[in-house]
Coordinates of C-alpha atoms and ligand atoms in Angstrom, one line a residue:
M21 CA -12.5 2.3 -24.1
N22 CA -11.0 4.1 -21.1
Y23 CA -10.7 1.9 -18.1
L24 CA -10.0 2.3 -14.4
I25 CA -9.1 -0.8 -12.3
E26 CA -9.3 -0.8 -8.5
T27 CA -7.6 -3.9 -7.0
I28 CA -8.3 -5.2 -3.5
G29 CA -6.5 -8.3 -2.0
C30 CA -3.5 -10.4 -2.7
Q31 CA -0.7 -10.4 -5.3
M32 CA -2.7 -12.9 -7.4
N33 CA -5.3 -10.2 -7.8
V34 CA -2.6 -7.6 -8.7
C35 CA -1.3 -10.1 -11.3
D36 CA -4.9 -10.6 -12.7
S37 CA -5.3 -6.8 -13.0
D38 CA -2.0 -6.5 -14.7
M39 CA -3.1 -9.2 -17.2
L40 CA -6.3 -7.2 -17.9
V41 CA -4.2 -4.1 -18.5
S42 CA -1.9 -5.9 -20.9
I43 CA -4.9 -7.3 -22.9
F44 CA -6.8 -4.0 -23.0
S45 CA -3.7 -2.2 -24.0
A46 CA -3.0 -4.7 -26.9
Y47 CA -6.5 -3.9 -28.2
G48 CA -6.0 -0.1 -28.0
A49 CA -7.9 0.7 -24.8
S50 CA -6.5 3.4 -22.5
K51 CA -6.0 3.6 -18.8
A52 CA -8.0 6.4 -17.1
N53 CA -6.5 8.3 -14.3
N54 CA -9.7 8.8 -12.4
L55 CA -13.5 8.0 -12.6
S56 CA -14.2 11.2 -14.6
E57 CA -12.0 9.9 -17.4
A58 CA -13.3 6.3 -17.3
D59 CA -15.8 4.5 -19.6
V60 CA -15.6 1.5 -17.3
V61 CA -14.5 1.0 -13.8
I62 CA -13.4 -2.6 -12.8
L63 CA -13.3 -3.6 -9.2
N64 CA -11.1 -6.7 -8.6
T65 CA -12.3 -8.1 -5.3
C66 CA -11.1 -10.3 -2.5
S67 CA -13.2 -12.6 -0.2
V68 CA -10.5 -13.8 2.2
R69 CA -11.6 -11.5 5.0
S70 CA -14.8 -9.7 5.7
Q71 CA -12.9 -6.4 5.8
A72 CA -11.9 -6.9 2.2
E73 CA -15.5 -7.3 1.2
Q74 CA -16.6 -4.3 3.2
K75 CA -13.9 -2.3 1.4
A76 CA -15.3 -3.4 -2.0
F77 CA -18.9 -2.5 -0.9
S78 CA -17.8 1.0 0.2
Y79 CA -16.0 1.5 -3.1
L80 CA -19.2 0.4 -5.0
G81 CA -21.1 2.9 -2.9
R82 CA -18.9 5.7 -4.1
V83 CA -19.0 4.6 -7.7
K84 CA -22.8 4.3 -7.5
E85 CA -23.0 8.0 -6.5
F86 CA -20.7 8.9 -9.4
K87 CA -22.9 6.9 -11.8
Q88 CA -26.0 8.7 -10.8
K89 CA -24.5 11.9 -12.3
N90 CA -22.6 10.0 -15.1
P91 CA -25.0 7.2 -16.2
C92 CA -22.8 6.2 -19.2
I93 CA -20.0 4.7 -17.0
K94 CA -20.1 0.9 -16.7
I95 CA -19.3 -0.8 -13.5
V96 CA -17.8 -4.3 -13.5
V97 CA -17.0 -6.5 -10.4
I98 CA -14.5 -9.3 -10.9
G99 CA -12.6 -11.7 -8.7
C100 CA -13.3 -13.7 -5.5
M101 CA -16.2 -11.7 -4.1
A102 CA -17.8 -11.7 -7.5
E103 CA -17.5 -15.5 -7.5
R104 CA -18.8 -15.9 -4.0
L105 CA -21.8 -13.5 -4.1
G106 CA -22.5 -13.5 -7.8
P107 CA -25.9 -11.9 -8.7
N108 CA -26.4 -10.9 -5.0
I109 CA -24.0 -8.0 -5.6
K110 CA -26.4 -6.7 -8.2
K111 CA -29.3 -7.0 -5.7
R112 CA -27.4 -4.6 -3.4
F113 CA -25.9 -2.4 -6.2
S114 CA -28.2 -2.4 -9.3
S115 CA -25.7 0.1 -10.8
V116 CA -23.3 -2.8 -11.4
D117 CA -23.3 -3.8 -15.1
L118 CA -21.3 -7.0 -15.2
I119 CA -20.1 -9.6 -12.6
I120 CA -17.2 -12.0 -13.5
G121 CA -16.1 -14.6 -10.9
A122 CA -12.6 -15.7 -10.1
K123 CA -13.0 -19.0 -12.0
D124 CA -13.8 -17.1 -15.2
I125 CA -11.0 -14.5 -14.9
G126 CA -9.4 -15.8 -18.1
N127 CA -12.4 -14.5 -20.1
A128 CA -12.8 -11.2 -18.2
A129 CA -11.0 -8.9 -20.7
L130 CA -13.1 -10.1 -23.6
K131 CA -16.4 -9.8 -21.7
I132 CA -15.5 -6.3 -20.5
M133 CA -14.5 -5.2 -24.0
N134 CA -17.8 -6.6 -25.3
L135 CA -19.6 -4.0 -23.3
F136 CA -18.2 -1.6 -25.9
R137 CA -17.7 -1.5 -29.6
T138 CA -14.0 -2.0 -29.3
D139 CA -11.9 -1.9 -32.4
Y140 CA -10.1 -5.2 -31.9
S141 CA -7.7 -4.6 -34.8
A142 CA -5.9 -1.8 -32.9
K143 CA -2.7 -3.2 -31.5
K144 CA -0.5 -1.3 -29.1
V145 CA 1.8 -2.4 -26.4
N146 CA 1.5 -1.4 -22.8
S147 CA 4.9 0.1 -22.0
E148 CA 4.0 0.7 -18.3
I149 CA 3.5 -3.0 -17.4
K150 CA 5.9 -4.4 -19.9
S151 CA 8.8 -2.4 -18.6
K152 CA 8.4 -3.3 -14.9
I153 CA 11.5 -4.6 -13.2
V154 CA 9.5 -6.9 -10.9
R155 CA 6.8 -9.0 -12.6
Y156 CA 4.3 -11.4 -11.1
I157 CA 3.2 -14.6 -12.8
T158 CA 0.4 -16.9 -11.7
I159 CA 1.6 -20.5 -11.9
M160 CA -1.4 -22.2 -10.4
R161 CA -5.0 -21.3 -9.5
G162 CA -7.3 -22.6 -6.8
C163 CA -6.6 -24.6 -3.6
D164 CA -7.4 -28.1 -2.4
N165 CA -6.5 -27.6 1.3
Y166 CA -9.8 -26.5 2.7
C167 CA -8.5 -24.8 5.8
S168 CA -11.6 -24.5 7.9
Y169 CA -11.6 -20.7 8.0
C170 CA -10.9 -20.0 4.4
A171 CA -13.3 -19.4 1.5
V172 CA -10.6 -19.6 -1.3
P173 CA -11.3 -23.3 -2.3
F174 CA -15.0 -22.4 -2.8
V175 CA -14.4 -19.2 -4.7
R176 CA -11.3 -20.1 -6.7
G177 CA -12.0 -23.8 -7.1
R178 CA -9.7 -26.8 -7.1
E179 CA -6.0 -26.5 -7.7
V180 CA -4.9 -26.3 -11.3
S181 CA -1.2 -26.0 -12.2
I182 CA -0.4 -24.1 -15.4
N183 CA 1.7 -25.7 -18.1
C184 CA 5.3 -25.2 -17.2
E185 CA 6.4 -24.4 -20.7
T186 CA 3.8 -21.6 -20.9
I187 CA 5.1 -20.2 -17.6
V188 CA 8.8 -20.3 -18.7
N189 CA 8.0 -18.8 -22.1
E190 CA 6.0 -16.0 -20.4
C191 CA 8.8 -15.3 -17.9
S192 CA 11.4 -15.2 -20.8
S193 CA 9.3 -12.6 -22.6
M194 CA 9.0 -10.6 -19.4
V195 CA 12.8 -10.7 -19.0
K196 CA 13.2 -9.6 -22.7
N197 CA 11.0 -6.7 -21.9
G198 CA 13.2 -5.6 -19.0
A199 CA 12.0 -7.6 -16.0
R200 CA 14.9 -8.7 -13.7
E201 CA 12.8 -10.3 -10.9
I202 CA 10.0 -12.7 -11.3
I203 CA 7.6 -13.6 -8.5
L204 CA 5.8 -17.0 -9.0
L205 CA 2.4 -16.9 -7.5
G206 CA -0.2 -19.4 -6.3
Q207 CA -2.4 -20.1 -3.3
N208 CA 0.0 -23.0 -2.5
V209 CA 3.0 -23.0 -4.8
N210 CA 4.6 -26.0 -3.0
S211 CA 2.0 -28.3 -4.5
Y212 CA 2.6 -27.1 -8.1
Q213 CA 2.7 -30.2 -10.3
Y214 CA 2.4 -30.1 -14.1
E215 CA 2.9 -33.6 -15.5
D216 CA 6.3 -34.6 -14.1
V217 CA 7.4 -31.0 -13.2
N218 CA 7.1 -30.2 -9.5
F219 CA 7.7 -26.8 -8.0
A220 CA 11.4 -27.2 -7.4
S221 CA 11.9 -28.3 -11.0
L222 CA 9.8 -25.3 -12.2
I223 CA 12.2 -23.0 -10.3
K224 CA 15.2 -24.7 -11.9
K225 CA 13.7 -24.2 -15.4
T226 CA 12.9 -20.6 -14.6
A227 CA 16.3 -19.9 -13.2
A228 CA 17.9 -21.0 -16.5
I229 CA 16.4 -17.9 -18.2
E230 CA 19.3 -15.6 -19.3
N231 CA 19.3 -12.1 -17.7
L232 CA 16.8 -13.0 -15.1
E233 CA 18.4 -12.1 -11.8
R234 CA 16.0 -12.9 -9.0
I235 CA 13.1 -15.4 -8.4
R236 CA 10.7 -15.2 -5.5
F237 CA 7.6 -17.2 -4.8
M238 CA 4.5 -17.1 -2.7
T239 CA 2.6 -18.4 -0.9
N240 CA 3.7 -21.7 0.8
H241 CA 1.9 -24.3 2.8
P242 CA 4.0 -25.9 5.6
K243 CA 2.7 -29.4 5.0
D244 CA 3.9 -29.3 1.3
L245 CA 7.3 -27.5 1.7
S246 CA 9.7 -30.1 0.4
D247 CA 13.4 -30.8 1.0
D248 CA 13.8 -30.3 -2.8
L249 CA 12.6 -26.8 -2.5
I250 CA 14.9 -26.1 0.5
K251 CA 17.8 -27.5 -1.5
I252 CA 17.1 -25.3 -4.5
M253 CA 16.9 -22.3 -2.3
A254 CA 20.3 -23.2 -0.9
T255 CA 21.9 -23.9 -4.2
E256 CA 20.3 -21.7 -6.9
P257 CA 21.8 -18.1 -6.6
K258 CA 18.8 -16.5 -8.4
V259 CA 16.3 -17.7 -5.7
C260 CA 16.0 -15.0 -3.1
P261 CA 16.5 -16.0 0.5
H262 CA 13.0 -15.0 1.5
I263 CA 10.1 -17.3 2.2
H264 CA 6.5 -16.6 3.4
I265 CA 5.2 -19.6 5.4
P266 CA 1.9 -19.0 7.1
M267 CA 2.0 -20.5 10.6
Q268 CA -1.5 -19.3 11.7
S269 CA -1.2 -20.7 15.2
A270 CA 1.3 -22.6 17.4
S271 CA -1.3 -24.5 19.3
D272 CA -1.8 -28.0 17.9
K273 CA -5.4 -28.0 19.1
I274 CA -6.1 -24.8 17.0
L275 CA -4.1 -26.0 14.0
K276 CA -6.2 -29.1 14.0
A277 CA -9.4 -27.1 14.2
M278 CA -8.1 -25.0 11.4
N279 CA -7.5 -28.2 9.3
R280 CA -3.9 -27.1 8.7
K281 CA -2.6 -30.7 8.6
Y282 CA 0.7 -30.0 10.5
S283 CA 1.8 -29.6 14.1
Y284 CA 3.8 -26.7 15.5
E285 CA 6.7 -29.1 16.0
H286 CA 6.6 -29.9 12.2
Y287 CA 6.5 -26.1 11.5
L288 CA 9.4 -25.4 13.8
G289 CA 11.4 -28.3 12.2
L290 CA 10.9 -26.7 8.8
I291 CA 12.2 -23.3 10.0
K292 CA 15.3 -25.0 11.5
K293 CA 16.0 -26.9 8.2
L294 CA 15.6 -23.7 6.2
R295 CA 17.9 -21.7 8.4
T296 CA 20.5 -24.4 8.4
A297 CA 20.4 -24.7 4.6
V298 CA 20.0 -20.9 3.9
P299 CA 21.5 -19.0 6.8
D300 CA 20.5 -15.6 5.6
V301 CA 16.9 -16.6 4.9
S302 CA 14.1 -14.2 6.1
V303 CA 11.0 -16.1 7.1
T304 CA 7.7 -14.2 7.2
T305 CA 4.4 -15.5 8.3
D306 CA 0.6 -15.0 8.8
I307 CA -1.1 -15.5 12.2
I308 CA -4.8 -15.6 13.0
V309 CA -5.8 -14.7 16.6
G310 CA -9.2 -15.4 18.2
F311 CA -10.0 -18.5 16.2
P312 CA -13.0 -20.3 17.8
G313 CA -11.9 -22.2 20.9
E314 CA -8.6 -20.3 21.2
T315 CA -7.9 -20.1 25.0
D316 CA -5.4 -17.9 26.7
E317 CA -3.0 -20.8 26.8
D318 CA -3.3 -21.4 23.0
F319 CA -2.7 -17.8 22.4
E320 CA 0.4 -17.8 24.7
D321 CA 1.8 -20.7 22.7
T322 CA 1.5 -18.6 19.5
L323 CA 3.1 -15.6 21.2
K324 CA 5.9 -17.8 22.5
A325 CA 6.5 -19.1 18.9
V326 CA 6.7 -15.5 17.6
K327 CA 9.4 -14.8 20.2
T328 CA 11.2 -18.1 19.5
I329 CA 11.2 -18.0 15.7
R330 CA 11.8 -14.2 15.3
F331 CA 10.0 -13.8 12.0
G332 CA 11.4 -11.3 9.5
G333 CA 7.9 -9.9 9.4
L334 CA 4.3 -11.0 10.0
Y335 CA 0.7 -10.3 9.2
V336 CA -1.7 -10.8 12.0
F337 CA -5.4 -11.0 11.5
R338 CA -8.4 -11.1 13.9
Y339 CA -10.5 -14.1 13.1
S340 CA -13.9 -13.4 11.5
P341 CA -16.1 -16.2 10.1
R342 CA -16.4 -16.5 6.4
P343 CA -19.7 -17.8 5.0
D344 CA -19.8 -21.4 3.8
T345 CA -16.6 -22.4 5.7
K346 CA -16.4 -25.1 8.3
A347 CA -15.2 -22.6 10.9
A348 CA -18.3 -20.5 10.4
E349 CA -20.3 -23.4 12.0
M350 CA -18.1 -23.2 15.1
I351 CA -19.0 -20.9 18.0
D352 CA -17.1 -17.7 17.5
D353 CA -16.4 -17.6 21.3
V354 CA -13.4 -15.2 21.6
P355 CA -14.9 -11.8 22.4
F356 CA -14.1 -9.0 19.9
E357 CA -12.2 -7.0 22.6
E358 CA -10.1 -10.0 23.4
K359 CA -9.3 -10.6 19.7
K360 CA -8.2 -6.9 19.5
R361 CA -6.0 -7.3 22.5
R362 CA -4.3 -10.5 21.2
H363 CA -3.9 -8.8 17.8
A364 CA -2.2 -5.8 19.5
V365 CA 0.1 -8.0 21.6
V366 CA 1.3 -10.0 18.6
L367 CA 1.8 -6.9 16.5
K368 CA 3.8 -5.2 19.3
E369 CA 6.1 -8.2 19.7
S370 CA 6.6 -8.5 16.0
N371 CA 7.4 -4.8 15.6
K372 CA 9.9 -5.1 18.4
I373 CA 11.7 -8.0 16.7
S374 CA 11.6 -6.3 13.3
I375 CA 13.2 -3.2 14.8
E376 CA 15.9 -5.3 16.3
I377 CA 16.5 -7.1 13.0
V378 CA 16.7 -3.9 10.9
S379 CA 18.7 -2.0 13.5
E380 CA 21.5 -4.6 13.0
M381 CA 21.6 -3.4 9.3
L382 CA 22.4 0.2 10.2
G383 CA 25.8 1.2 8.8
S384 CA 26.0 -1.8 6.6
T385 CA 26.2 -1.7 2.8
Q386 CA 23.4 -3.7 1.1
Q387 CA 23.2 -4.8 -2.5
V388 CA 19.7 -4.0 -3.7
L389 CA 17.8 -4.2 -7.0
A390 CA 16.5 -0.8 -8.0
E391 CA 12.8 -1.3 -9.0
E392 CA 11.4 2.2 -9.6
I393 CA 12.0 5.9 -9.1
K394 CA 9.6 8.6 -7.9
N395 CA 10.6 12.2 -7.3
G396 CA 14.2 11.3 -7.4
I397 CA 13.9 8.5 -4.8
I398 CA 14.7 5.0 -5.8
K399 CA 12.7 2.2 -4.4
A400 CA 14.8 -1.0 -4.2
R401 CA 14.8 -4.3 -2.4
T402 CA 17.4 -6.4 -0.7
K403 CA 17.6 -10.0 -1.7
N404 CA 15.8 -11.1 1.4
G405 CA 12.9 -8.7 0.7
R406 CA 13.5 -5.5 2.7
K407 CA 12.5 -2.3 1.0
V408 CA 15.3 0.2 0.7
F409 CA 14.9 3.9 -0.4
A410 CA 17.8 6.1 -1.6
E411 CA 18.2 9.2 -3.7
G412 CA 19.2 8.3 -7.2
R413 CA 18.8 8.5 -11.0
K414 CA 16.6 6.6 -13.4
E415 CA 19.7 5.0 -15.0
Y416 CA 19.9 2.8 -11.9
I417 CA 16.5 1.2 -12.5
G418 CA 16.9 -2.5 -13.2
K419 CA 20.4 -2.6 -11.8
H420 CA 22.0 -3.8 -8.6
I421 CA 23.3 -0.9 -6.6
N422 CA 25.0 -0.7 -3.2
V423 CA 23.3 1.4 -0.5
N424 CA 24.8 2.3 2.8
I425 CA 22.0 2.1 5.4
K426 CA 21.5 5.3 7.5
E427 CA 18.0 4.9 8.9
A428 CA 16.0 1.8 9.7
K429 CA 12.2 1.6 10.2
I430 CA 10.0 -1.5 10.7
N431 CA 9.2 -1.9 7.0
S432 CA 11.7 0.3 5.3
L433 CA 15.4 1.1 5.2
F434 CA 16.9 4.4 4.0
G435 CA 20.4 5.2 2.9
D436 CA 22.8 6.6 0.4
I437 CA 24.1 5.0 -2.8
V438 CA 27.8 4.2 -2.6
Ligands
LIG19 S1 -4.0 -23.1 1.9 FE1 -5.7 -22.8 3.3 S2 -5.6 -20.6 3.8 FE2 -4.4 -20.9 1.9 S3 -5.8 -20.6 0.2 FE3 -5.8 -22.8 0.7 S4 -7.5 -23.1 2.1 FE4 -7.1 -20.9 2.1

């Protein structure tokens, strides 16, 4: 079986796609480079925003045309959109052969291989995934928070934390295979709880793995971010000083309508605590503009917070209603043009701050972990999450190197290895 995987959405989807690659590879299936080489194309989908679903539909449109000329190819849709829309996808695209929702992702590999007469005895290892320097691991699935705009609790189900021993064993084996950085993933990692192991203790157990050099995690919910976690970020050298904490809005009225269960004051207090405990921490965030009922004043509160907090980076989204959510019942009263304006204003401010932050790094020497090399250019990352590019050799991959920063752009730094 030759397979092609197209992944849309968050790092959890990337992680699920990697898991499929590992299983397929173990059973002797091969990765195709393009549609023409593939026996099956797997589209791993996202439902968080309508744009992500539109992207999936246009991809299915392209594959449908391909299938008209190549009827043997199988089309499989997996992930959140598959969970949310289920058989309705087939109504729109009869060319789709199999739909596997996010809640059934653990059985996806087997179900896909069952479309073919795969020789299950063939065992190979996938060197491409296994040798990656940075590996992702899902530590929990689902979400219990029911933010009023979000479809995740409906498509991914209730929160389930994965056995901590399984996680630590899996991380150990990744490190044995060459990983140096592990990213712990979950919709809300702060509420990880497996028996008496909470998230801070899971990090402690993971940090004990020999030869593992860096630990990151995402994503966090402000209401669950504990003092224990801040303490471990401050005291465990393997934990990177980078944290993504979605703020969404700085208006308490809007936060309440979003069902976020914290106030802006609480959020700001967390940032202050973090910055006191971990002075070099980079805090990144998500913001939604144009949520139902967001007035000019509410938006100005959010903009003021962006200026006050000076995030290391942010993702800003224009609100769009997601079916089945509470917010979809509210009146979507901010005109599209105004959403676009607010989006542009936040982005402009954030870019200005980012440029100021990275400009301060010009001329400095940064210790980075070299992750991969392409055409002689090494892609590396600082401990607080900035991407750095420098000319280098493949012997550097997996090692810490020092790079003198010569050029700074919003999302990337460029320099020379010293
Ligand atoms: S915390 Fe809120 S936004 Fe995040 S996945 Fe859960 S419901 Fe969605």
